[in-house]
Short mmCIF file of C-alpha atoms and ligand atoms in Angstrom, two decimals:
data_model
loop_
_atom_site.label_atom_id
_atom_site.label_comp_id
_atom_site.label_asym_id
_atom_site.label_seq_id
_atom_site.Cartn_x
_atom_site.Cartn_y
_atom_site.Cartn_z
CA MET A 131 -0.91 11.88 176.78
CA SER A 132 -2.37 11.85 173.17
CA THR A 133 -6.22 12.34 172.56
CA GLN A 134 -7.29 11.34 168.78
CA ARG A 135 -10.70 11.37 167.70
CA THR A 136 -12.67 9.09 165.94
CA GLN A 137 -16.82 7.41 165.94
CA VAL A 138 -16.19 4.46 166.79
CA ALA A 139 -13.13 2.77 168.55
CA ILE A 140 -12.93 -1.47 167.77
CA ILE A 141 -10.66 -3.29 170.31
CA GLY A 142 -8.87 -5.88 168.71
CA ALA A 143 -8.13 -7.12 165.38
CA GLY A 144 -9.40 -10.15 164.73
CA PRO A 145 -11.61 -11.59 161.88
CA ALA A 146 -14.53 -9.15 163.84
CA GLY A 147 -12.73 -5.83 164.74
CA LEU A 148 -11.09 -6.30 160.80
CA LEU A 149 -14.94 -6.90 159.39
CA LEU A 150 -16.40 -4.38 161.38
CA GLY A 151 -13.38 -1.91 160.71
CA GLN A 152 -13.43 -2.28 156.14
CA LEU A 153 -17.88 -2.10 156.62
CA LEU A 154 -17.37 0.98 158.50
CA HIS A 155 -15.14 2.66 156.88
CA ARG A 156 -16.96 1.58 153.40
CA ALA A 157 -19.89 4.04 155.01
CA GLY A 158 -17.99 6.81 155.72
CA ILE A 159 -17.88 6.08 159.74
CA ASP A 160 -14.54 6.63 160.76
CA ASN A 161 -12.64 3.74 163.00
CA VAL A 162 -10.06 3.31 165.25
CA ILE A 163 -8.46 -0.65 166.12
CA LEU A 164 -6.43 -0.96 168.53
CA GLU A 165 -5.23 -4.72 169.00
CA ARG A 166 -2.58 -5.63 170.97
CA GLN A 167 -0.08 -7.49 169.19
CA THR A 168 1.46 -7.67 166.31
CA GLY A 169 0.33 -8.53 163.12
CA ASP A 170 2.67 -11.55 162.88
CA TYR A 171 1.08 -12.71 165.64
CA VAL A 172 -2.67 -12.65 164.63
CA LEU A 173 -1.81 -13.84 161.51
CA GLY A 174 0.47 -17.00 162.71
CA ARG A 175 -2.64 -18.57 165.09
CA ILE A 176 -4.81 -20.97 162.97
CA ARG A 177 -8.38 -21.16 163.39
CA ALA A 178 -10.81 -23.13 161.77
CA GLY A 179 -12.00 -22.67 157.59
CA VAL A 180 -15.28 -23.07 156.12
CA LEU A 181 -17.69 -20.01 155.38
CA GLU A 182 -21.30 -19.75 155.34
CA GLN A 183 -22.57 -18.13 152.05
CA THR A 184 -24.43 -15.73 154.80
CA THR A 185 -20.15 -15.14 155.71
CA CYS A 186 -19.44 -14.62 152.05
CA ASP A 187 -21.39 -12.14 150.92
CA LEU A 188 -20.57 -9.97 154.31
CA LEU A 189 -16.91 -10.14 152.55
CA ASP A 190 -18.23 -9.44 149.74
CA GLU A 191 -20.01 -6.27 150.95
CA ALA A 192 -16.53 -5.56 152.66
CA GLY A 193 -15.24 -5.34 149.24
CA VAL A 194 -12.67 -8.24 150.29
CA GLY A 195 -13.61 -11.48 148.60
CA GLU A 196 -11.76 -11.43 145.80
CA ARG A 197 -9.09 -13.60 146.74
CA MET A 198 -11.84 -15.74 148.67
CA HIS A 199 -13.74 -16.60 145.39
CA ALA A 200 -10.63 -17.79 143.51
CA GLU A 201 -9.15 -19.19 146.16
CA GLY A 202 -11.68 -20.85 148.22
CA MET A 203 -12.95 -24.42 147.62
CA VAL A 204 -17.13 -24.58 147.46
CA HIS A 205 -18.62 -27.63 148.88
CA GLY A 206 -22.09 -28.91 148.57
CA GLY A 207 -21.83 -31.44 151.12
CA PHE A 208 -19.44 -33.42 153.84
CA GLU A 209 -19.49 -36.85 154.64
CA LEU A 210 -20.11 -38.06 158.32
CA CYS A 211 -18.05 -41.77 159.11
CA PHE A 212 -18.81 -44.84 161.66
CA GLY A 213 -19.36 -48.09 162.03
CA GLY A 214 -16.03 -48.28 159.17
CA ALA A 215 -18.01 -45.98 156.20
CA ARG A 216 -18.63 -42.50 155.44
CA HIS A 217 -22.59 -41.12 154.99
CA ARG A 218 -21.89 -38.52 152.91
CA ILE A 219 -24.88 -34.89 153.64
CA ASP A 220 -25.82 -33.63 150.26
CA MET A 221 -25.96 -30.57 151.55
CA HIS A 222 -26.50 -28.93 148.43
CA GLY A 223 -29.43 -31.01 147.60
CA LEU A 224 -31.16 -30.73 151.19
CA THR A 225 -30.70 -27.50 151.37
CA GLY A 226 -32.19 -25.94 147.70
CA GLY A 227 -28.85 -24.99 146.01
CA LYS A 228 -26.82 -23.79 149.38
CA HIS A 229 -22.98 -24.41 150.23
CA VAL A 230 -20.75 -23.78 152.01
CA THR A 231 -16.89 -21.91 150.86
CA VAL A 232 -13.39 -23.13 152.53
CA TYR A 233 -11.26 -21.50 153.19
CA GLY A 234 -8.74 -20.24 156.11
CA GLN A 235 -9.69 -18.11 159.02
CA THR A 236 -6.22 -17.36 158.79
CA GLU A 237 -6.51 -15.52 154.32
CA VAL A 238 -9.33 -13.95 155.72
CA THR A 239 -7.55 -12.35 158.32
CA ARG A 240 -5.08 -11.39 155.88
CA ASP A 241 -7.29 -9.91 153.24
CA LEU A 242 -8.91 -7.71 155.45
CA MET A 243 -5.95 -5.96 156.94
CA ALA A 244 -4.48 -6.02 153.79
CA ALA A 245 -7.92 -3.90 152.32
CA ARG A 246 -7.11 -2.33 155.72
CA ALA A 247 -3.80 -1.03 155.15
CA ALA A 248 -4.64 -0.20 152.02
CA ALA A 249 -6.85 2.15 152.54
CA GLY A 250 -4.94 4.03 154.99
CA LEU A 251 -7.07 2.90 157.97
CA PRO A 252 -5.23 3.60 161.63
CA THR A 253 -4.18 0.23 163.50
CA ILE A 254 -2.43 0.11 166.85
CA TYR A 255 -0.50 -3.01 166.75
CA GLY A 256 1.02 -3.12 170.15
CA ALA A 257 -1.31 -1.18 172.16
CA LYS A 258 -0.75 -2.09 175.82
CA ASP A 259 -3.36 -1.73 178.61
CA VAL A 260 -6.33 -1.22 176.38
CA ALA A 261 -9.34 0.12 178.15
CA PRO A 262 -12.61 1.26 178.00
CA HIS A 263 -13.37 3.99 179.97
CA GLY A 264 -17.53 5.76 180.84
CA PHE A 265 -19.79 3.49 178.29
CA ASP A 266 -22.20 4.10 180.75
CA THR A 267 -21.96 7.63 178.72
CA ASP A 268 -22.62 9.11 175.85
CA HIS A 269 -18.71 10.43 175.49
CA PRO A 270 -16.75 6.64 176.19
CA THR A 271 -13.00 6.26 175.60
CA VAL A 272 -10.47 3.76 175.32
CA SER A 273 -7.15 4.49 176.73
CA TYR A 274 -3.95 2.34 175.72
CA THR A 275 -0.31 2.79 175.95
CA LEU A 276 2.98 2.47 173.03
CA ASP A 277 6.19 3.05 174.16
CA GLY A 278 5.66 3.98 177.32
CA VAL A 279 3.00 6.65 176.51
CA VAL A 280 -0.84 6.80 177.29
CA HIS A 281 -2.59 7.72 174.72
CA THR A 282 -6.59 8.11 174.68
CA VAL A 283 -9.28 8.22 172.20
CA ALA A 284 -12.39 9.45 172.23
CA CYS A 285 -15.39 8.00 170.86
CA ASP A 286 -18.98 7.55 170.21
CA PHE A 287 -18.78 4.24 170.44
CA ILE A 288 -16.74 1.46 171.59
CA ALA A 289 -16.72 -2.52 169.88
CA GLY A 290 -15.49 -5.34 172.02
CA CYS A 291 -13.94 -6.70 169.54
CA ASP A 292 -11.37 -8.75 171.77
CA GLY A 293 -12.04 -12.55 171.79
CA TYR A 294 -12.35 -14.90 174.78
CA HIS A 295 -9.42 -13.48 176.46
CA GLY A 296 -10.16 -8.95 176.44
CA VAL A 297 -10.21 -6.57 178.36
CA SER A 298 -14.40 -5.51 177.27
CA ARG A 299 -16.18 -8.59 178.62
CA ALA A 300 -13.87 -7.41 181.84
CA SER A 301 -14.32 -3.57 182.00
CA VAL A 302 -18.25 -5.26 182.35
CA PRO A 303 -19.10 -4.98 185.96
CA PRO A 304 -20.05 -8.64 186.33
CA LYS A 305 -23.41 -8.60 188.69
CA ALA A 306 -24.32 -6.86 184.62
CA LEU A 307 -23.33 -10.12 183.17
CA SER A 308 -24.98 -12.96 182.59
CA ILE A 309 -22.90 -15.89 181.78
CA TYR A 310 -23.77 -19.21 180.01
CA GLU A 311 -20.25 -21.60 180.23
CA LYS A 312 -19.32 -25.58 179.62
CA VAL A 313 -15.54 -26.47 179.52
CA TYR A 314 -15.67 -30.03 177.59
CA GLN A 315 -13.15 -32.58 179.14
CA PHE A 316 -11.14 -33.76 175.92
CA GLY A 317 -9.00 -31.34 173.65
CA TRP A 318 -8.38 -31.38 169.74
CA LEU A 319 -5.20 -32.19 168.16
CA GLY A 320 -4.43 -30.45 165.13
CA VAL A 321 -1.99 -30.14 162.21
CA LEU A 322 -1.52 -28.25 159.48
CA ALA A 323 -0.02 -30.34 156.41
CA ASP A 324 0.90 -29.92 152.55
CA THR A 325 -0.19 -33.28 151.45
CA PRO A 326 -3.51 -33.29 149.51
CA PRO A 327 -6.30 -33.84 151.25
CA VAL A 328 -7.71 -37.36 151.82
CA ALA A 329 -11.61 -36.52 150.06
CA HIS A 330 -12.69 -33.99 148.32
CA GLU A 331 -15.57 -33.17 151.25
CA LEU A 332 -14.77 -32.69 154.88
CA ILE A 333 -14.56 -36.06 156.76
CA TYR A 334 -16.35 -35.94 160.81
CA SER A 335 -15.62 -39.14 162.37
CA ASN A 336 -16.98 -40.71 165.55
CA HIS A 337 -14.65 -43.74 166.38
CA GLU A 338 -14.55 -45.60 169.46
CA ARG A 339 -11.12 -44.44 169.52
CA GLY A 340 -12.40 -40.93 170.16
CA PHE A 341 -13.27 -37.99 167.52
CA ALA A 342 -11.53 -37.10 163.81
CA LEU A 343 -11.40 -34.59 161.46
CA CYS A 344 -9.88 -34.03 157.67
CA SER A 345 -10.33 -30.51 156.37
CA MET A 346 -8.25 -28.69 154.10
CA ARG A 347 -6.94 -25.60 153.07
CA SER A 348 -6.67 -25.89 149.33
CA THR A 349 -5.67 -28.89 147.15
CA THR A 350 -2.31 -29.66 148.24
CA ARG A 351 -2.96 -28.75 152.21
CA THR A 352 -4.61 -30.21 154.82
CA ARG A 353 -6.08 -29.22 158.17
CA TYR A 354 -6.22 -32.35 160.05
CA TYR A 355 -7.97 -32.57 164.00
CA VAL A 356 -8.50 -35.97 166.52
CA GLN A 357 -9.42 -35.69 170.08
CA CYS A 358 -7.28 -36.21 172.64
CA PRO A 359 -6.93 -35.72 176.29
CA LEU A 360 -7.53 -32.14 177.24
CA HIS A 361 -4.34 -31.95 179.12
CA ASP A 362 -2.15 -34.12 176.70
CA LYS A 363 1.09 -31.25 175.36
CA VAL A 364 1.99 -30.97 171.57
CA GLU A 365 5.48 -32.25 172.75
CA GLN A 366 3.75 -35.54 173.11
CA TRP A 367 2.10 -36.00 170.12
CA SER A 368 5.19 -37.43 167.15
CA ASP A 369 3.91 -36.67 163.26
CA ALA A 370 4.42 -40.78 163.39
CA ALA A 371 1.33 -40.59 166.43
CA PHE A 372 -0.73 -38.27 164.66
CA TRP A 373 -0.95 -40.11 161.31
CA ASP A 374 -1.10 -43.21 163.12
CA GLU A 375 -4.01 -42.58 165.27
CA LEU A 376 -5.93 -40.19 162.72
CA ARG A 377 -5.78 -43.28 160.50
CA ARG A 378 -7.19 -45.58 163.29
CA ARG A 379 -10.38 -43.63 163.30
CA LEU A 380 -11.03 -43.21 159.17
CA ASP A 381 -12.79 -45.46 157.59
CA PRO A 382 -10.74 -48.52 155.78
CA ALA A 383 -10.66 -47.26 152.30
CA ALA A 384 -9.93 -43.37 154.07
CA ALA A 385 -7.10 -45.25 155.94
CA GLU A 386 -5.84 -46.04 152.93
CA ALA A 387 -5.70 -43.13 150.63
CA LEU A 388 -4.40 -40.79 153.58
CA VAL A 389 -0.74 -39.25 152.63
CA THR A 390 1.13 -38.11 155.42
CA GLY A 391 4.12 -35.54 155.55
CA PRO A 392 5.71 -33.39 158.27
CA SER A 393 4.03 -31.20 160.12
CA ILE A 394 3.97 -27.37 160.14
CA GLU A 395 2.05 -26.53 162.74
CA LYS A 396 0.52 -28.44 165.36
CA SER A 397 -1.72 -27.41 168.08
CA ILE A 398 -4.28 -28.58 170.87
CA ALA A 399 -7.51 -26.62 171.42
CA PRO A 400 -9.50 -27.18 174.51
CA LEU A 401 -13.20 -27.19 173.28
CA ARG A 402 -15.64 -23.84 175.35
CA SER A 403 -19.46 -23.43 174.82
CA PHE A 404 -19.56 -20.03 176.13
CA VAL A 405 -22.26 -17.45 176.44
CA ALA A 406 -22.07 -13.95 177.59
CA GLU A 407 -25.66 -11.74 178.03
CA PRO A 408 -26.57 -9.08 177.26
CA MET A 409 -24.18 -8.41 174.03
CA ARG A 410 -24.45 -4.54 174.71
CA PHE A 411 -23.77 -2.01 177.83
CA GLY A 412 -24.38 1.71 177.16
CA THR A 413 -21.87 2.49 174.54
CA LEU A 414 -20.09 -0.88 174.37
CA PHE A 415 -20.64 -3.45 172.19
CA LEU A 416 -19.62 -7.25 172.59
CA ALA A 417 -18.95 -9.13 168.84
CA GLY A 418 -17.50 -12.52 167.98
CA ASP A 419 -15.50 -14.37 170.57
CA SER A 420 -15.53 -11.75 172.98
CA ALA A 421 -19.14 -12.70 173.74
CA HIS A 422 -19.33 -16.21 172.51
CA ILE A 423 -17.80 -19.51 171.91
CA VAL A 424 -18.27 -22.41 170.46
CA PRO A 425 -16.83 -25.80 170.18
CA PRO A 426 -15.40 -26.24 166.96
CA THR A 427 -17.61 -29.26 165.43
CA GLY A 428 -19.89 -27.48 163.81
CA ALA A 429 -17.13 -24.40 162.89
CA LYS A 430 -19.99 -21.62 163.28
CA GLY A 431 -16.87 -19.02 165.70
CA LEU A 432 -16.19 -17.46 162.51
CA ASN A 433 -19.32 -17.28 160.75
CA LEU A 434 -20.74 -15.93 164.31
CA ALA A 435 -18.42 -13.69 164.59
CA ALA A 436 -19.99 -12.36 161.26
CA ALA A 437 -22.93 -12.27 161.73
CA ASP A 438 -22.18 -9.80 165.25
CA VAL A 439 -20.80 -7.37 162.64
CA ARG A 440 -22.90 -7.60 160.42
CA PHE A 441 -25.62 -6.32 162.96
CA LEU A 442 -23.57 -4.39 164.40
CA SER A 443 -22.24 -2.30 161.48
CA ARG A 444 -26.19 -1.95 159.76
CA ALA A 445 -27.03 -0.79 163.40
CA PHE A 446 -23.87 2.03 163.63
CA ILE A 447 -24.44 2.80 159.70
CA GLU A 448 -28.47 3.57 160.69
CA PHE A 449 -27.72 5.53 163.74
CA TYR A 450 -25.38 7.83 161.77
CA ALA A 451 -27.53 8.45 159.18
CA GLU A 452 -31.06 8.74 159.79
CA LYS A 453 -30.22 9.64 163.84
CA SER A 454 -32.27 5.81 164.51
CA ARG A 455 -30.85 4.33 167.60
CA ALA A 456 -32.67 1.14 166.78
CA GLY A 457 -30.66 -1.41 165.34
CA ILE A 458 -28.56 -0.35 168.90
CA ASP A 459 -31.23 -0.94 170.91
CA HIS A 460 -32.00 -4.09 169.19
CA TYR A 461 -28.21 -5.58 168.58
CA SER A 462 -27.89 -7.85 171.76
CA GLU A 463 -31.19 -9.50 171.74
CA LYS A 464 -30.79 -10.27 167.90
CA CYS A 465 -27.10 -11.17 168.36
CA LEU A 466 -28.10 -13.63 170.91
CA ARG A 467 -31.17 -15.38 168.74
CA ARG A 468 -28.81 -16.10 166.74
CA VAL A 469 -25.94 -17.09 168.63
CA TRP A 470 -27.94 -19.34 170.78
CA LYS A 471 -28.89 -21.51 167.21
CA ALA A 472 -25.75 -21.62 166.73
CA GLU A 473 -24.77 -22.71 169.93
CA ARG A 474 -27.64 -25.50 170.16
CA PHE A 475 -26.07 -26.73 166.42
CA SER A 476 -22.06 -26.96 167.72
CA TRP A 477 -23.23 -28.29 170.98
CA TRP A 478 -25.30 -31.47 169.62
CA PHE A 479 -22.91 -32.33 166.82
CA THR A 480 -19.75 -32.51 169.58
CA GLY A 481 -22.37 -34.55 171.76
CA LEU A 482 -22.92 -36.63 168.33
CA MET A 483 -19.92 -37.48 167.06
CA HIS A 484 -17.19 -37.44 170.36
CA LYS A 485 -16.15 -39.97 172.94
CA PHE A 486 -17.39 -38.94 176.63
CA PRO A 487 -16.47 -42.14 178.60
CA GLU A 488 -18.15 -40.63 181.59
CA THR A 489 -21.46 -42.14 179.11
CA GLY A 490 -20.49 -45.64 179.39
CA ALA A 491 -21.39 -48.08 176.41
CA ILE A 492 -25.06 -46.99 176.48
CA GLY A 493 -23.88 -43.58 175.49
CA GLN A 494 -21.76 -45.36 172.46
CA LYS A 495 -25.60 -46.90 171.82
CA LEU A 496 -27.03 -43.54 171.32
CA GLN A 497 -24.82 -42.16 169.36
CA ARG A 498 -25.04 -45.00 166.76
CA ALA A 499 -29.07 -45.02 166.88
CA GLU A 500 -29.08 -40.86 166.59
CA LEU A 501 -25.77 -41.26 163.85
CA ASP A 502 -27.81 -44.34 161.77
CA TYR A 503 -31.74 -42.28 162.15
CA LEU A 504 -29.49 -39.29 160.79
CA VAL A 505 -28.13 -40.88 157.29
CA GLY A 506 -30.98 -42.85 157.45
CA SER A 507 -33.77 -39.45 156.92
CA ARG A 508 -34.27 -36.73 154.90
CA ALA A 509 -35.58 -35.29 157.37
CA ALA A 510 -32.94 -35.65 159.67
CA SER A 511 -30.42 -34.86 157.37
CA THR A 512 -31.97 -31.81 156.26
CA ALA A 513 -32.06 -30.56 160.09
CA MET A 514 -28.19 -31.28 160.04
CA ALA A 515 -28.15 -29.80 156.01
CA GLU A 516 -29.27 -26.63 157.09
CA ASN A 517 -27.87 -26.12 159.99
CA TYR A 518 -24.40 -26.54 159.00
CA VAL A 519 -24.71 -24.34 155.85
CA GLY A 520 -25.86 -21.55 158.33
CA LEU A 521 -29.19 -20.45 158.57
CA PRO A 522 -30.58 -18.14 157.19
CA PHE A 523 -31.35 -14.15 158.48
CA GLU A 524 -34.54 -13.40 160.27
CA ALA A 525 -36.11 -10.50 159.04
N1 APR B 1341 -6.52 -5.40 173.97
C1 APR B 1341 -6.54 -5.36 172.32
N2 APR B 1341 -6.23 -6.00 172.11
C2 APR B 1341 -7.26 -7.62 172.00
C3 APR B 1341 -6.92 -7.41 173.72
C4 APR B 1341 -6.45 -6.44 174.25
N3 APR B 1341 -6.60 -6.31 175.93
N4 APR B 1341 -7.27 -8.95 173.76
C5 APR B 1341 -7.43 -9.94 173.29
N5 APR B 1341 -6.88 -8.99 171.88
C6 APR B 1341 -6.86 -8.82 170.32
C7 APR B 1341 -6.07 -10.63 170.47
O1 APR B 1341 -5.00 -10.13 170.05
C8 APR B 1341 -6.78 -10.93 169.03
O2 APR B 1341 -6.34 -10.56 167.78
O3 APR B 1341 -8.27 -9.62 170.23
C9 APR B 1341 -8.13 -10.21 168.89
C10 APR B 1341 -9.63 -11.19 169.24
O4 APR B 1341 -9.76 -11.49 168.08
P1 APR B 1341 -10.18 -13.39 167.15
O5 APR B 1341 -9.72 -13.86 169.15
O6 APR B 1341 -9.99 -14.18 166.78
O7 APR B 1341 -11.39 -13.08 167.77
P2 APR B 1341 -13.24 -12.43 166.98
O8 APR B 1341 -12.30 -11.70 165.82
O9 APR B 1341 -14.54 -12.65 168.07
O10 APR B 1341 -13.23 -13.58 165.76
C11 APR B 1341 -13.75 -14.98 165.96
O11 APR B 1341 -12.05 -16.53 165.63
O12 APR B 1341 -10.91 -17.10 167.35
C12 APR B 1341 -11.89 -17.03 166.55
O13 APR B 1341 -13.24 -19.32 166.70
C13 APR B 1341 -13.39 -17.44 166.56
O14 APR B 1341 -13.57 -18.19 164.46
C14 APR B 1341 -13.95 -17.34 165.19
C15 APR B 1341 -13.52 -16.26 165.11
C1 PHB B 1342 -11.34 -26.54 159.97
O1 PHB B 1342 -10.66 -26.06 158.87
O2 PHB B 1342 -9.58 -25.77 160.50
C2 PHB B 1342 -12.30 -27.26 160.26
C3 PHB B 1342 -13.03 -27.15 159.38
C4 PHB B 1342 -14.30 -27.51 160.84
C5 PHB B 1342 -14.22 -27.35 160.94
C6 PHB B 1342 -13.64 -27.52 162.11
C7 PHB B 1342 -12.29 -26.55 161.81
O3 PHB B 1342 -15.66 -28.49 162.40
#
């Protein structure tokens, strides 16, 4: 048994935990990260790849933006495909010059891990039985087991950045939590391949066979998805079956242009809308997927995690520099206002683009009318663009 002391104990070395650790370090605040998996395991998870401008700014602030600027792809628009044709949403033009950066979450994580290692900051990978204690006091601790030995970290604050299945939210008494949740009745089958992207920008397709998305990681690597039954198994989907299905859900020009190749990763992900309120319990703070999940249609998951971390890092910095608890006290409500707006957008975009057999023919007709309205109305396109590109932070 050993006891170690730090200012902020961070549970989880996903993008939220790593980014928080880096921002705190740059402000001179000590932190330790406890992660149950290995670093390689964390890097093996393929997630979304669209960064809002405010997320890019935060990566710059953390000193890890260099490769993102060099290799990330700046996109000023995306395409909606329906009725056999594509319609561009001119994000840049509709938002007064804003854009997103296409750069994989895996790469963000890799850059953050490298910066943390270069700074010599402590990350305990393979930490088992991680558990937060005493967060109703000003002297919380986190215990964990490594190589059969129990260790304790004494700290001022605990940051629960341990994702949807983490221990942080699970350690809060259920009666202190309000949970809001919707589970969708379908999944996304995703394929990563070393093929050139079918188009310069992302294509979101509403098709009678189901939703499809054409995304990318670089000019030579693509990430494509098709809506699939929730209980399908990856093994049921050969590469050929995937490419056939994707092609059928695109307009004729994109179907013709689609270059196929062997998959290098293939996985099925469920879709969920989830919020746990509040996001602070005494000296325990939830950030990222531990507090909320959005369906991936709006690409908001990582961006929301970054927004939480922005608020949380500022709150801790203010506390240590000015002995002010204002940021800490307002953390939860500030995050949740932004979270709910992103939940709403992601839920709306998911509803617009997917096939919902239960809504029948009228559901399809209404989706089509909304899509026609969306691409035909500058006001509606603007509302979509400003959400997709990322809402501004409240003053
Ligand atoms: N103890 C220690 N670590 C844990 C525990 C635990 N009990 N439970 C989970 N973890 C770790 C996971 O192994 C993972 O590495 O916490 C990390 C959480 O990372 P993410 O799930 O990536 O969550 P977050 O950092 O909030 O990132 C949000 O990532 O999941 C996507 O769509 C999401 O883009 C969003 C972003
Ligand atoms: C991805 O590139 O993986 C991606 C892009 C946009 C989304 C979801 C996923 O909306």
